[in-house]
Every structure is written in structure tokens, then in C-alpha cells.
PDB file of C-alpha atoms and ligand atoms in Angstrom:
ATOM      1  CA  MET A  13     117.057 107.831 109.690  1.00 85.00           C
ATOM      2  CA  THR A  14     113.969 109.194 107.879  1.00 94.00           C
ATOM      3  CA  LYS A  15     110.983 106.954 108.396  1.00 97.00           C
ATOM      4  CA  PRO A  16     109.166 105.754 105.242  1.00 98.00           C
ATOM      5  CA  ILE A  17     105.660 106.544 104.051  1.00 98.00           C
ATOM      6  CA  TYR A  18     103.661 103.379 103.428  1.00 98.00           C
ATOM      7  CA  ILE A  19     101.394 103.323 100.358  1.00 98.00           C
ATOM      8  CA  LEU A  20      99.059 100.358 100.574  1.00 98.00           C
ATOM      9  CA  ASN A  21      96.699  99.154  97.866  1.00 98.00           C
ATOM     10  CA  GLY A  22      93.907  96.640  98.218  1.00 98.00           C
ATOM     11  CA  PRO A  23      92.263  94.003  96.055  1.00 98.00           C
ATOM     12  CA  ASN A  24      92.159  94.210  92.257  1.00 97.00           C
ATOM     13  CA  LEU A  25      94.289  97.354  92.067  1.00 97.00           C
ATOM     14  CA  ASN A  26      97.027  95.238  90.426  1.00 97.00           C
ATOM     15  CA  ARG A  27      94.680  95.336  87.379  1.00 95.00           C
ATOM     16  CA  LEU A  28      94.705  99.134  87.219  1.00 96.00           C
ATOM     17  CA  GLY A  29      94.944 100.524  83.681  1.00 93.00           C
ATOM     18  CA  LYS A  30      93.804  97.223  82.198  1.00 86.00           C
ATOM     19  CA  ARG A  31      90.057  97.128  82.994  1.00 83.00           C
ATOM     20  CA  GLU A  32      87.222  99.679  83.383  1.00 85.00           C
ATOM     21  CA  PRO A  33      89.303 102.680  82.189  1.00 87.00           C
ATOM     22  CA  GLU A  34      86.123 104.817  82.204  1.00 87.00           C
ATOM     23  CA  ILE A  35      86.111 104.556  86.030  1.00 86.00           C
ATOM     24  CA  TYR A  36      89.753 103.990  86.981  1.00 87.00           C
ATOM     25  CA  GLY A  37      91.667 105.476  84.033  1.00 86.00           C
ATOM     26  CA  ARG A  38      94.523 104.022  81.992  1.00 92.00           C
ATOM     27  CA  THR A  39      97.407 104.478  84.415  1.00 95.00           C
ATOM     28  CA  THR A  40      98.911 101.206  85.653  1.00 97.00           C
ATOM     29  CA  LEU A  41      99.877 100.528  89.270  1.00 97.00           C
ATOM     30  CA  ALA A  42     103.565 100.524  88.253  1.00 97.00           C
ATOM     31  CA  GLU A  43     103.057 104.029  86.829  1.00 97.00           C
ATOM     32  CA  VAL A  44     101.275 105.078  90.026  1.00 98.00           C
ATOM     33  CA  GLU A  45     104.252 103.858  92.047  1.00 98.00           C
ATOM     34  CA  ALA A  46     106.670 105.844  89.840  1.00 98.00           C
ATOM     35  CA  MET A  47     104.464 108.945  90.280  1.00 98.00           C
ATOM     36  CA  CYS A  48     104.501 108.511  94.066  1.00 98.00           C
ATOM     37  CA  ARG A  49     108.313 108.102  94.167  1.00 98.00           C
ATOM     38  CA  GLU A  50     108.693 111.263  92.095  1.00 98.00           C
ATOM     39  CA  ALA A  51     106.367 113.194  94.435  1.00 98.00           C
ATOM     40  CA  ALA A  52     108.130 111.852  97.544  1.00 98.00           C
ATOM     41  CA  GLY A  53     111.595 113.132  96.572  1.00 97.00           C
ATOM     42  CA  ASP A  54     114.063 112.034  99.271  1.00 96.00           C
ATOM     43  CA  ARG A  55     111.405 110.567 101.585  1.00 98.00           C
ATOM     44  CA  PRO A  56     111.539 106.737 101.429  1.00 98.00           C
ATOM     45  CA  LEU A  57     108.393 104.918 100.329  1.00 98.00           C
ATOM     46  CA  ARG A  58     107.185 101.391 100.825  1.00 98.00           C
ATOM     47  CA  PHE A  59     104.642 100.726  98.095  1.00 98.00           C
ATOM     48  CA  HIS A  60     102.579  97.531  98.275  1.00 98.00           C
ATOM     49  CA  GLN A  61      99.481  95.919  96.780  1.00 98.00           C
ATOM     50  CA  SER A  62      97.708  92.769  97.878  1.00 98.00           C
ATOM     51  CA  ASN A  63      94.462  90.952  97.254  1.00 98.00           C
ATOM     52  CA  ALA A  64      94.738  89.410 100.754  1.00 98.00           C
ATOM     53  CA  GLU A  65      93.437  91.237 103.830  1.00 98.00           C
ATOM     54  CA  HIS A  66      96.003  89.657 106.177  1.00 98.00           C
ATOM     55  CA  GLU A  67      98.901  90.977 104.095  1.00 98.00           C
ATOM     56  CA  ILE A  68      97.562  94.530 104.251  1.00 98.00           C
ATOM     57  CA  ILE A  69      97.126  94.184 108.017  1.00 98.00           C
ATOM     58  CA  GLY A  70     100.748  92.939 108.267  1.00 98.00           C
ATOM     59  CA  TRP A  71     101.988  96.056 106.440  1.00 98.00           C
ATOM     60  CA  ILE A  72      99.908  98.327 108.713  1.00 98.00           C
ATOM     61  CA  HIS A  73     101.568  96.638 111.722  1.00 98.00           C
ATOM     62  CA  GLU A  74     104.997  97.114 110.109  1.00 98.00           C
ATOM     63  CA  ALA A  75     104.167 100.797 109.479  1.00 98.00           C
ATOM     64  CA  THR A  76     103.155 101.158 113.120  1.00 98.00           C
ATOM     65  CA  ASP A  77     106.663 100.026 114.118  1.00 98.00           C
ATOM     66  CA  GLU A  78     108.668 101.691 111.350  1.00 97.00           C
ATOM     67  CA  GLY A  79     106.578 104.171 109.327  1.00 98.00           C
ATOM     68  CA  ALA A  80     105.923 107.914 109.389  1.00 98.00           C
ATOM     69  CA  GLY A  81     102.547 107.912 107.607  1.00 98.00           C
ATOM     70  CA  ILE A  82     100.143 105.670 105.705  1.00 98.00           C
ATOM     71  CA  ILE A  83      98.362 106.340 102.413  1.00 99.00           C
ATOM     72  CA  ILE A  84      95.864 103.569 101.843  1.00 98.00           C
ATOM     73  CA  ASN A  85      93.513 102.669  99.018  1.00 98.00           C
ATOM     74  CA  PRO A  86      91.809  99.679 100.662  1.00 98.00           C
ATOM     75  CA  ALA A  87      89.584  99.141  97.566  1.00 98.00           C
ATOM     76  CA  ALA A  88      86.675  96.810  98.468  1.00 98.00           C
ATOM     77  CA  PHE A  89      88.039  96.316 102.021  1.00 98.00           C
ATOM     78  CA  THR A  90      87.113  99.990 102.603  1.00 98.00           C
ATOM     79  CA  PHE A  91      83.521  98.911 103.116  1.00 97.00           C
ATOM     80  CA  THR A  92      83.954  95.536 104.801  1.00 97.00           C
ATOM     81  CA  SER A  93      87.079  95.279 106.921  1.00 98.00           C
ATOM     82  CA  ILE A  94      86.800  95.961 110.627  1.00 98.00           C
ATOM     83  CA  ALA A  95      90.180  94.163 110.877  1.00 98.00           C
ATOM     84  CA  ILE A  96      91.849  96.850 108.722  1.00 98.00           C
ATOM     85  CA  LEU A  97      90.035  99.572 110.689  1.00 98.00           C
ATOM     86  CA  ASP A  98      91.312  98.083 113.973  1.00 98.00           C
ATOM     87  CA  ALA A  99      94.891  97.847 112.644  1.00 98.00           C
ATOM     88  CA  LEU A 100      94.781 101.482 111.449  1.00 98.00           C
ATOM     89  CA  LYS A 101      93.536 102.605 114.889  1.00 98.00           C
ATOM     90  CA  MET A 102      96.871 101.422 116.334  1.00 98.00           C
ATOM     91  CA  PHE A 103      98.878 103.595 113.921  1.00 98.00           C
ATOM     92  CA  PRO A 104     100.008 106.810 115.665  1.00 97.00           C
ATOM     93  CA  GLY A 105     100.826 108.930 112.566  1.00 98.00           C
ATOM     94  CA  PRO A 106      98.741 110.520 109.802  1.00 98.00           C
ATOM     95  CA  ILE A 107      96.576 108.303 107.587  1.00 98.00           C
ATOM     96  CA  ILE A 108      95.270 109.357 104.177  1.00 98.00           C
ATOM     97  CA  GLU A 109      92.484 107.237 102.696  1.00 98.00           C
ATOM     98  CA  LEU A 110      92.581 107.428  98.932  1.00 98.00           C
ATOM     99  CA  HIS A 111      90.186 106.420  96.175  1.00 98.00           C
ATOM    100  CA  ILE A 112      90.762 106.865  92.469  1.00 97.00           C
ATOM    101  CA  SER A 113      87.046 107.300  91.803  1.00 96.00           C
ATOM    102  CA  ASN A 114      84.626 109.521  93.707  1.00 96.00           C
ATOM    103  CA  ILE A 115      83.021 106.771  95.784  1.00 94.00           C
ATOM    104  CA  HIS A 116      80.158 109.090  96.822  1.00 94.00           C
ATOM    105  CA  ARG A 117      78.993 109.499  93.221  1.00 93.00           C
ATOM    106  CA  ARG A 118      78.772 105.750  92.778  1.00 88.00           C
ATOM    107  CA  GLU A 119      76.322 103.069  93.896  1.00 87.00           C
ATOM    108  CA  ALA A 120      75.247 103.003  97.557  1.00 90.00           C
ATOM    109  CA  ILE A 121      77.487  99.999  98.351  1.00 91.00           C
ATOM    110  CA  TYR A 122      80.484 102.337  97.882  1.00 89.00           C
ATOM    111  CA  HIS A 123      79.251 105.061 100.244  1.00 93.00           C
ATOM    112  CA  ASN A 124      79.964 103.822 103.762  1.00 93.00           C
ATOM    113  CA  SER A 125      83.707 103.705 104.321  1.00 96.00           C
ATOM    114  CA  LEU A 126      84.757 102.039 107.580  1.00 97.00           C
ATOM    115  CA  VAL A 127      88.330 103.258 107.070  1.00 97.00           C
ATOM    116  CA  SER A 128      87.260 106.951 107.044  1.00 97.00           C
ATOM    117  CA  LYS A 129      86.509 106.628 110.756  1.00 96.00           C
ATOM    118  CA  THR A 130      90.243 106.537 111.428  1.00 97.00           C
ATOM    119  CA  ALA A 131      91.624 108.582 108.504  1.00 98.00           C
ATOM    120  CA  THR A 132      93.236 111.978 108.980  1.00 98.00           C
ATOM    121  CA  ALA A 133      92.068 112.927 105.482  1.00 98.00           C
ATOM    122  CA  VAL A 134      90.238 111.400 102.530  1.00 98.00           C
ATOM    123  CA  ILE A 135      90.992 111.964  98.836  1.00 98.00           C
ATOM    124  CA  ALA A 136      88.543 110.627  96.233  1.00 97.00           C
ATOM    125  CA  GLY A 137      87.800 111.289  92.589  1.00 97.00           C
ATOM    126  CA  LEU A 138      91.108 112.726  91.349  1.00 97.00           C
ATOM    127  CA  GLY A 139      91.953 109.621  89.350  1.00 96.00           C
ATOM    128  CA  ALA A 140      95.475 108.198  89.567  1.00 97.00           C
ATOM    129  CA  ASN A 141      96.763 111.761  90.104  1.00 97.00           C
ATOM    130  CA  GLY A 142      95.228 111.520  93.570  1.00 98.00           C
ATOM    131  CA  TYR A 143      98.241 109.441  94.621  1.00 98.00           C
ATOM    132  CA  GLY A 144     100.660 112.286  93.834  1.00 98.00           C
ATOM    133  CA  VAL A 145      98.365 114.716  95.633  1.00 98.00           C
ATOM    134  CA  ALA A 146      98.232 112.364  98.632  1.00 98.00           C
ATOM    135  CA  VAL A 147     102.034 112.082  98.811  1.00 98.00           C
ATOM    136  CA  GLY A 148     102.351 115.905  98.706  1.00 98.00           C
ATOM    137  CA  ALA A 149      99.722 116.252 101.431  1.00 98.00           C
ATOM    138  CA  MET A 150     101.411 113.572 103.533  1.00 98.00           C
ATOM    139  CA  LEU A 151     104.782 115.369 103.301  1.00 98.00           C
ATOM    140  CA  THR A 152     103.077 118.553 104.534  1.00 98.00           C
ATOM    141  CA  LEU A 153     101.348 116.705 107.390  1.00 98.00           C
ATOM    142  CA  LEU A 154     104.667 115.165 108.453  1.00 97.00           C
ATOM    143  CA  GLN A 155     106.453 118.562 108.341  1.00 94.00           C
ATOM    144  CA  THR A 156     103.736 120.117 110.490  1.00 86.00           C
ATOM    145  CA  ARG A 157     104.167 117.344 113.061  1.00 72.00           C
ATOM    146  CA  GLY A 158     107.937 117.822 113.132  1.00 54.00           C
TER     147      GLY A 158
HETATM  148  O1  CA2 B  27      88.205 104.273  93.430  1.00 66.00           O
HETATM  149  C1  CA2 B  27      88.929 103.529  94.077  1.00 66.00           C
HETATM  150  O2  CA2 B  27      90.142 103.685  94.174  1.00 66.00           O
HETATM  151  C2  CA2 B  27      88.328 102.322  94.783  1.00 66.00           C
HETATM  152  O3  CA2 B  27      88.987 102.155  96.040  1.00 66.00           O
HETATM  153  C3  CA2 B  27      88.545 101.128  93.896  1.00 66.00           C
HETATM  154  C4  CA2 B  27      87.869  99.853  94.376  1.00 66.00           C
HETATM  155  C5  CA2 B  27      86.414 100.076  94.748  1.00 66.00           C
HETATM  156  O4  CA2 B  27      85.921  98.921  95.406  1.00 66.00           O
HETATM  157  C6  CA2 B  27      86.298 101.266  95.652  1.00 66.00           C
HETATM  158  O5  CA2 B  27      84.991 101.478  95.897  1.00 66.00           O
HETATM  159  C7  CA2 B  27      86.878 102.524  95.049  1.00 66.00           C
HETATM  160  C8  CA2 B  27      87.903  98.770  93.320  1.00 66.00           C
HETATM  161  C9  CA2 B  27      89.243  98.481  92.796  1.00 66.00           C
HETATM  162  C10 CA2 B  27      89.076  97.691  91.553  1.00 66.00           C
HETATM  163  O6  CA2 B  27      90.247  97.813  90.824  1.00 66.00           O
HETATM  164  C11 CA2 B  27      90.166  97.707  89.487  1.00 66.00           C
HETATM  165  C12 CA2 B  27      91.301  98.011  88.806  1.00 66.00           C
HETATM  166  C13 CA2 B  27      91.313  97.961  87.446  1.00 66.00           C
HETATM  167  C14 CA2 B  27      90.191  97.591  86.776  1.00 66.00           C
HETATM  168  C15 CA2 B  27      89.064  97.277  87.452  1.00 66.00           C
HETATM  169  C16 CA2 B  27      89.032  97.323  88.835  1.00 66.00           C
END
């Protein structure tokens, strides 16, 4: 059976498309999910969002047992969560860290990603379209690995 790609979204991303459209755009998280499913084709996806760190860690553990790859937008946990970093270190497959905005163009508090230390690749600044790009890149990474 084909293993799923996990797409994990951190705090406040359930509000996507409803606040700060000048930074995060007008696409909702439900629309992002639809975009990812379209880009994934036959590859199964498990798409989740949580405002709770422990839930995200639980999904990373589940992906470690059952998943092929992880695409993660950890939102604010990017800069604070050693627990998420430690969980990702246990994951044997490719990890793509994704940000809707270009975090490096923003205030200094958004510059030091802990998650990047374990990511295979980082995508930032492509808006919601970055999710589709990430799914395409993940499919290529998984093909290359066999
Ligand atoms: O650009 C991104 O995707 C971020 O991961 C979003 C995080 C921010 O802490 C990161 O630095 C960059 C914030 C997510 C906030 O989500 C909102 C969604 C809708 C409206 C307002 C905020």
C-alpha cells in the first residue's frame, strides 16, 4: 500500500484567508487542502491543523510509523519548539518546511527557524501556492528515493 504524505499546520493557520490577507493571502485552509489533494493525484494525504503542540507531535510520531514524507508549516512553533524539532529528527523520510510568507523578509523574531535544522528543504514566500509546489517537490523526492 502507498504510504501517505502528512501535511501538518500549526497554530492560527485555521484562520487563513480571514485575517491579515496582505501577509497570508485570501486562500482558506480548506482551499489549501483541496489544492494539495489535486497536486498529490493518487498519493494519499493526511492533512491536519492544530493550535496544540502535543497534537502536532502526535501526528509526527504517526507519520514516523506510517508516512512517506512530511510537509510542515509549524507557524509560530517554528521558532520555539525543540519538542517538534526532536520529533522530526526521528522521522526517516523527507521533510519539507513550508511558510506562506517569506519569513526572512519579516521581523527578526521570524528569522531563526529551529525546524530548518532537520528539514530536507524549505519553501517560503510563495503564498498558499507554496503548498502545491511542496507537494510536487515531495512527490519527486519520494520517486528519487524509490
Ligand atoms: O508564513 C507562514 O506560513 C508562517 O509560518 C505563518 C505563522 C508565522 O508565525 C510564521 O512566522 C510564518 C503565523 C500563522 C498565523 O496564521 C494566520 C492566519 C490567518 C491570519 C492571520 C494569521
